[in-house]
């Protein structure tokens, strides 16, 4: 497993400036969180890619409600707008070398349990991403497409190329045990988002809270995972804390090899 950080953890930095910080604190890999339509464009990606030298970019993530729900609409123009921006993001991912796309999909209030129709849309989206060498990775999120355990298994059966992004914070917020999501995505976990939680229920950096990360890593490895483990939380005061969390996860990873 490689230990890294999502740029979503560095909200006080411009996205293009976050990469130097990630290198400074010892990240081996990263996820690029593109926040705005401006950042989705390949013109931005060309400038951004110049700052990425020496750091592996595992995946790309976007502000999920900007265009992802539109990809599931029936109206041609609405979906067309969604695919326009998806095309921009995929061109950008190709430029800075991301091979995975962390995907929320539709808001659950806009969808239902029609697995066949949802999987049909996911196949179309996945095939589109594959043209750019990018794999679609559905993330467990309480208010989005994958909002409870067993959803991924149903969709994977209908869309075999689909992979999963496991997020422990979202699992906690969904009120299901995180182990259920890991089991549901067994053999198809692309990458992982980690944070921790303290005794007051507040999100914090891995190693600063209550989670047993040796158990988490062993459980992930037991389900066939050996990919990027990415810190995704802005709950820290300074970069020294972030660096310590990276070092902590590296030590845990070494113990579970």
XYZ file of C-alpha atoms in Angstrom:
257
model
C 0.000 0.000 0.000
C 1.126 3.551 -0.757
C 0.325 6.325 1.702
C -0.822 9.655 0.340
C -3.135 12.622 0.768
C -6.029 14.162 -1.108
C -5.582 17.824 -1.987
C -9.107 18.203 -0.531
C -7.313 18.156 2.839
C -5.563 21.437 2.007
C -8.406 23.910 1.605
C -6.169 26.866 2.527
C -3.999 26.251 -0.537
C -4.738 26.696 -4.207
C -4.944 23.285 -5.843
C -1.782 23.818 -7.896
C 0.162 24.848 -4.766
C -0.965 21.854 -2.713
C 1.359 19.425 -4.510
C 4.544 20.944 -3.077
C 3.014 20.671 0.405
C 2.183 16.995 -0.141
C 5.779 16.306 -1.125
C 7.002 18.228 1.925
C 5.021 16.068 4.366
C 6.102 12.784 2.784
C 3.120 11.719 0.676
C 3.946 8.900 -1.744
C 0.846 9.445 -3.861
C -2.149 11.759 -3.965
C -5.648 12.442 -5.175
C -6.293 15.717 -6.959
C -9.562 17.333 -5.918
C -10.646 19.797 -8.585
C -12.910 22.347 -6.918
C -14.261 24.529 -9.701
C -15.244 24.503 -13.361
C -12.124 26.605 -13.981
C -9.978 23.783 -12.612
C -11.712 21.128 -14.712
C -10.263 22.554 -17.929
C -7.179 21.069 -19.639
C -5.665 24.553 -19.752
C -5.444 24.453 -15.976
C -4.223 20.859 -15.992
C -1.258 21.759 -18.215
C -0.040 24.286 -15.643
C -0.896 21.965 -12.783
C 1.005 19.015 -14.268
C 4.229 20.995 -14.172
C 4.044 21.026 -10.360
C 3.394 17.284 -10.100
C 6.899 16.083 -10.947
C 8.123 13.601 -8.361
C 4.683 12.821 -6.961
C 2.415 10.042 -8.204
C -1.141 11.170 -8.897
C -3.413 8.237 -8.198
C -6.837 9.706 -8.832
C -8.953 12.713 -9.658
C -12.036 13.858 -7.748
C -14.392 16.749 -8.511
C -17.004 18.802 -6.665
C -19.624 16.068 -7.048
C -22.776 18.126 -7.532
C -21.383 20.329 -10.311
C -22.135 17.915 -13.136
C -22.141 14.268 -12.002
C -25.919 14.046 -11.346
C -26.576 15.363 -14.859
C -24.966 12.249 -16.318
C -27.979 10.229 -15.128
C -30.756 12.456 -16.481
C -32.922 11.379 -19.403
C -32.955 14.801 -21.084
C -30.430 14.913 -23.916
C -29.225 18.462 -23.285
C -28.846 17.934 -19.550
C -26.786 14.807 -20.041
C -24.878 16.528 -22.829
C -23.750 19.223 -20.405
C -22.673 16.547 -17.950
C -20.607 14.731 -20.540
C -19.067 17.991 -21.731
C -17.593 18.593 -18.285
C -16.711 14.935 -17.824
C -14.732 15.197 -21.048
C -12.869 18.228 -19.695
C -12.019 16.413 -16.470
C -10.867 13.263 -18.284
C -8.639 15.263 -20.615
C -7.166 16.922 -17.539
C -6.685 13.605 -15.739
C -4.827 12.297 -18.760
C -2.539 15.337 -18.729
C -1.469 14.970 -15.101
C -1.475 11.172 -15.103
C -4.435 10.178 -12.908
C -5.685 6.663 -13.691
C -8.700 6.629 -11.347
C -11.795 8.804 -11.046
C -13.469 9.012 -7.620
C -17.168 9.296 -8.431
C -20.271 10.134 -6.351
C -22.904 9.993 -9.088
C -26.441 11.201 -8.514
C -27.987 12.543 -5.338
C -29.992 9.714 -3.825
C -33.154 11.816 -3.698
C -32.948 11.988 -7.497
C -32.525 8.240 -7.865
C -33.999 4.960 -6.703
C -33.128 1.290 -6.437
C -33.416 0.676 -10.169
C -30.080 -1.119 -10.408
C -30.482 -1.945 -14.089
C -30.928 1.655 -15.225
C -28.233 2.954 -12.869
C -25.774 0.321 -14.077
C -26.582 1.142 -17.696
C -25.616 4.753 -17.051
C -22.504 3.678 -15.148
C -21.386 1.496 -18.064
C -21.747 4.469 -20.394
C -19.790 6.734 -18.039
C -17.152 4.070 -17.424
C -16.650 3.441 -21.133
C -16.285 7.174 -21.693
C -13.609 7.450 -18.978
C -11.792 4.383 -20.324
C -11.110 6.222 -23.594
C -8.730 8.381 -21.572
C -7.196 5.477 -19.664
C -9.166 6.282 -16.501
C -11.137 3.800 -14.360
C -14.476 4.810 -12.843
C -14.464 4.270 -9.052
C -17.769 4.598 -7.202
C -17.355 6.006 -3.683
C -19.578 5.083 -0.738
C -21.380 8.349 0.158
C -24.536 8.552 2.329
C -26.473 10.947 0.076
C -25.285 9.668 -3.306
C -25.506 6.602 -5.560
C -23.668 4.191 -3.233
C -25.382 5.107 0.022
C -25.532 1.738 1.800
C -23.824 -1.675 1.785
C -24.729 -4.169 -0.957
C -25.375 -1.418 -3.521
C -21.892 -1.813 -4.987
C -22.222 -5.573 -5.344
C -25.486 -5.164 -7.260
C -24.029 -2.535 -9.580
C -20.754 -4.409 -10.080
C -22.694 -7.475 -11.234
C -24.236 -5.319 -13.978
C -21.173 -3.155 -14.683
C -18.132 -5.471 -14.328
C -15.549 -2.772 -15.056
C -16.688 -0.686 -12.066
C -14.271 -0.266 -9.148
C -14.879 1.180 -5.678
C -13.454 3.925 -3.492
C -13.783 3.135 0.202
C -14.224 6.173 2.467
C -14.270 5.461 6.206
C -15.747 8.869 7.137
C -18.696 8.377 4.796
C -19.170 4.857 6.146
C -19.393 6.281 9.655
C -21.837 8.991 8.564
C -24.032 6.372 6.899
C -24.438 4.596 10.264
C -23.245 1.281 8.853
C -20.063 -0.475 10.078
C -17.150 0.306 7.787
C -16.412 -3.427 7.493
C -19.662 -3.908 5.568
C -18.481 -1.567 2.811
C -15.060 -3.218 2.585
C -16.752 -6.599 2.226
C -19.183 -5.251 -0.348
C -16.314 -3.964 -2.509
C -14.167 -7.051 -1.952
C -11.687 -7.582 -4.771
C -12.610 -4.285 -6.454
C -11.352 -1.585 -4.050
C -9.326 0.856 -6.111
C -8.209 3.277 -3.389
C -9.126 4.374 0.110
C -9.947 7.655 1.894
C -8.995 7.631 5.574
C -9.625 9.894 8.531
C -10.100 9.231 12.232
C -12.678 10.171 14.875
C -12.054 11.320 18.455
C -13.957 10.553 21.642
C -16.308 13.483 20.952
C -17.225 12.183 17.495
C -15.138 14.838 15.746
C -13.210 13.935 12.601
C -9.436 14.101 12.966
C -6.253 12.866 11.298
C -5.461 9.135 11.252
C -3.587 8.267 14.426
C -5.205 11.037 16.468
C -8.457 9.268 17.316
C -10.070 5.981 18.220
C -9.774 3.803 15.115
C -7.581 0.706 15.143
C -5.708 1.195 11.884
C -3.876 -2.110 12.058
C -7.280 -3.786 11.996
C -8.397 -1.552 9.112
C -5.305 -2.289 7.029
C -5.480 -6.037 7.713
C -9.165 -6.095 6.777
C -8.451 -4.233 3.534
C -5.553 -6.546 2.685
C -7.751 -9.547 3.440
C -10.195 -8.380 0.763
C -7.424 -8.107 -1.823
C -6.600 -4.407 -1.519
C -3.053 -3.153 -2.102
C -3.521 0.333 -3.522
C -3.368 3.994 -2.508
C -4.389 4.950 1.031
C -5.209 8.657 1.046
C -5.729 10.957 4.013
C -8.840 13.031 3.367
C -9.601 15.497 6.127
C -8.750 19.129 6.777
C -9.063 18.645 10.541
C -5.567 19.665 11.635
C -3.820 22.829 12.813
C -0.485 22.696 11.024
C 1.528 20.668 8.552
C 3.565 19.017 11.296
C 0.422 17.152 12.369
C -0.229 16.072 8.787
C 3.341 14.822 8.413
C 3.043 12.785 11.626
C -0.169 11.211 10.349
C 1.527 10.200 7.080
C 4.402 8.650 9.038
C 1.933 6.862 11.330
C 0.104 5.259 8.385
C 3.382 4.240 6.757
C 4.352 2.410 9.952
C 0.973 0.668 10.090
C 1.285 -0.344 6.440
C 4.706 -1.864 7.053
C 3.333 -3.965 9.892
C 0.574 -5.398 7.717
C 2.714 -6.331 4.699
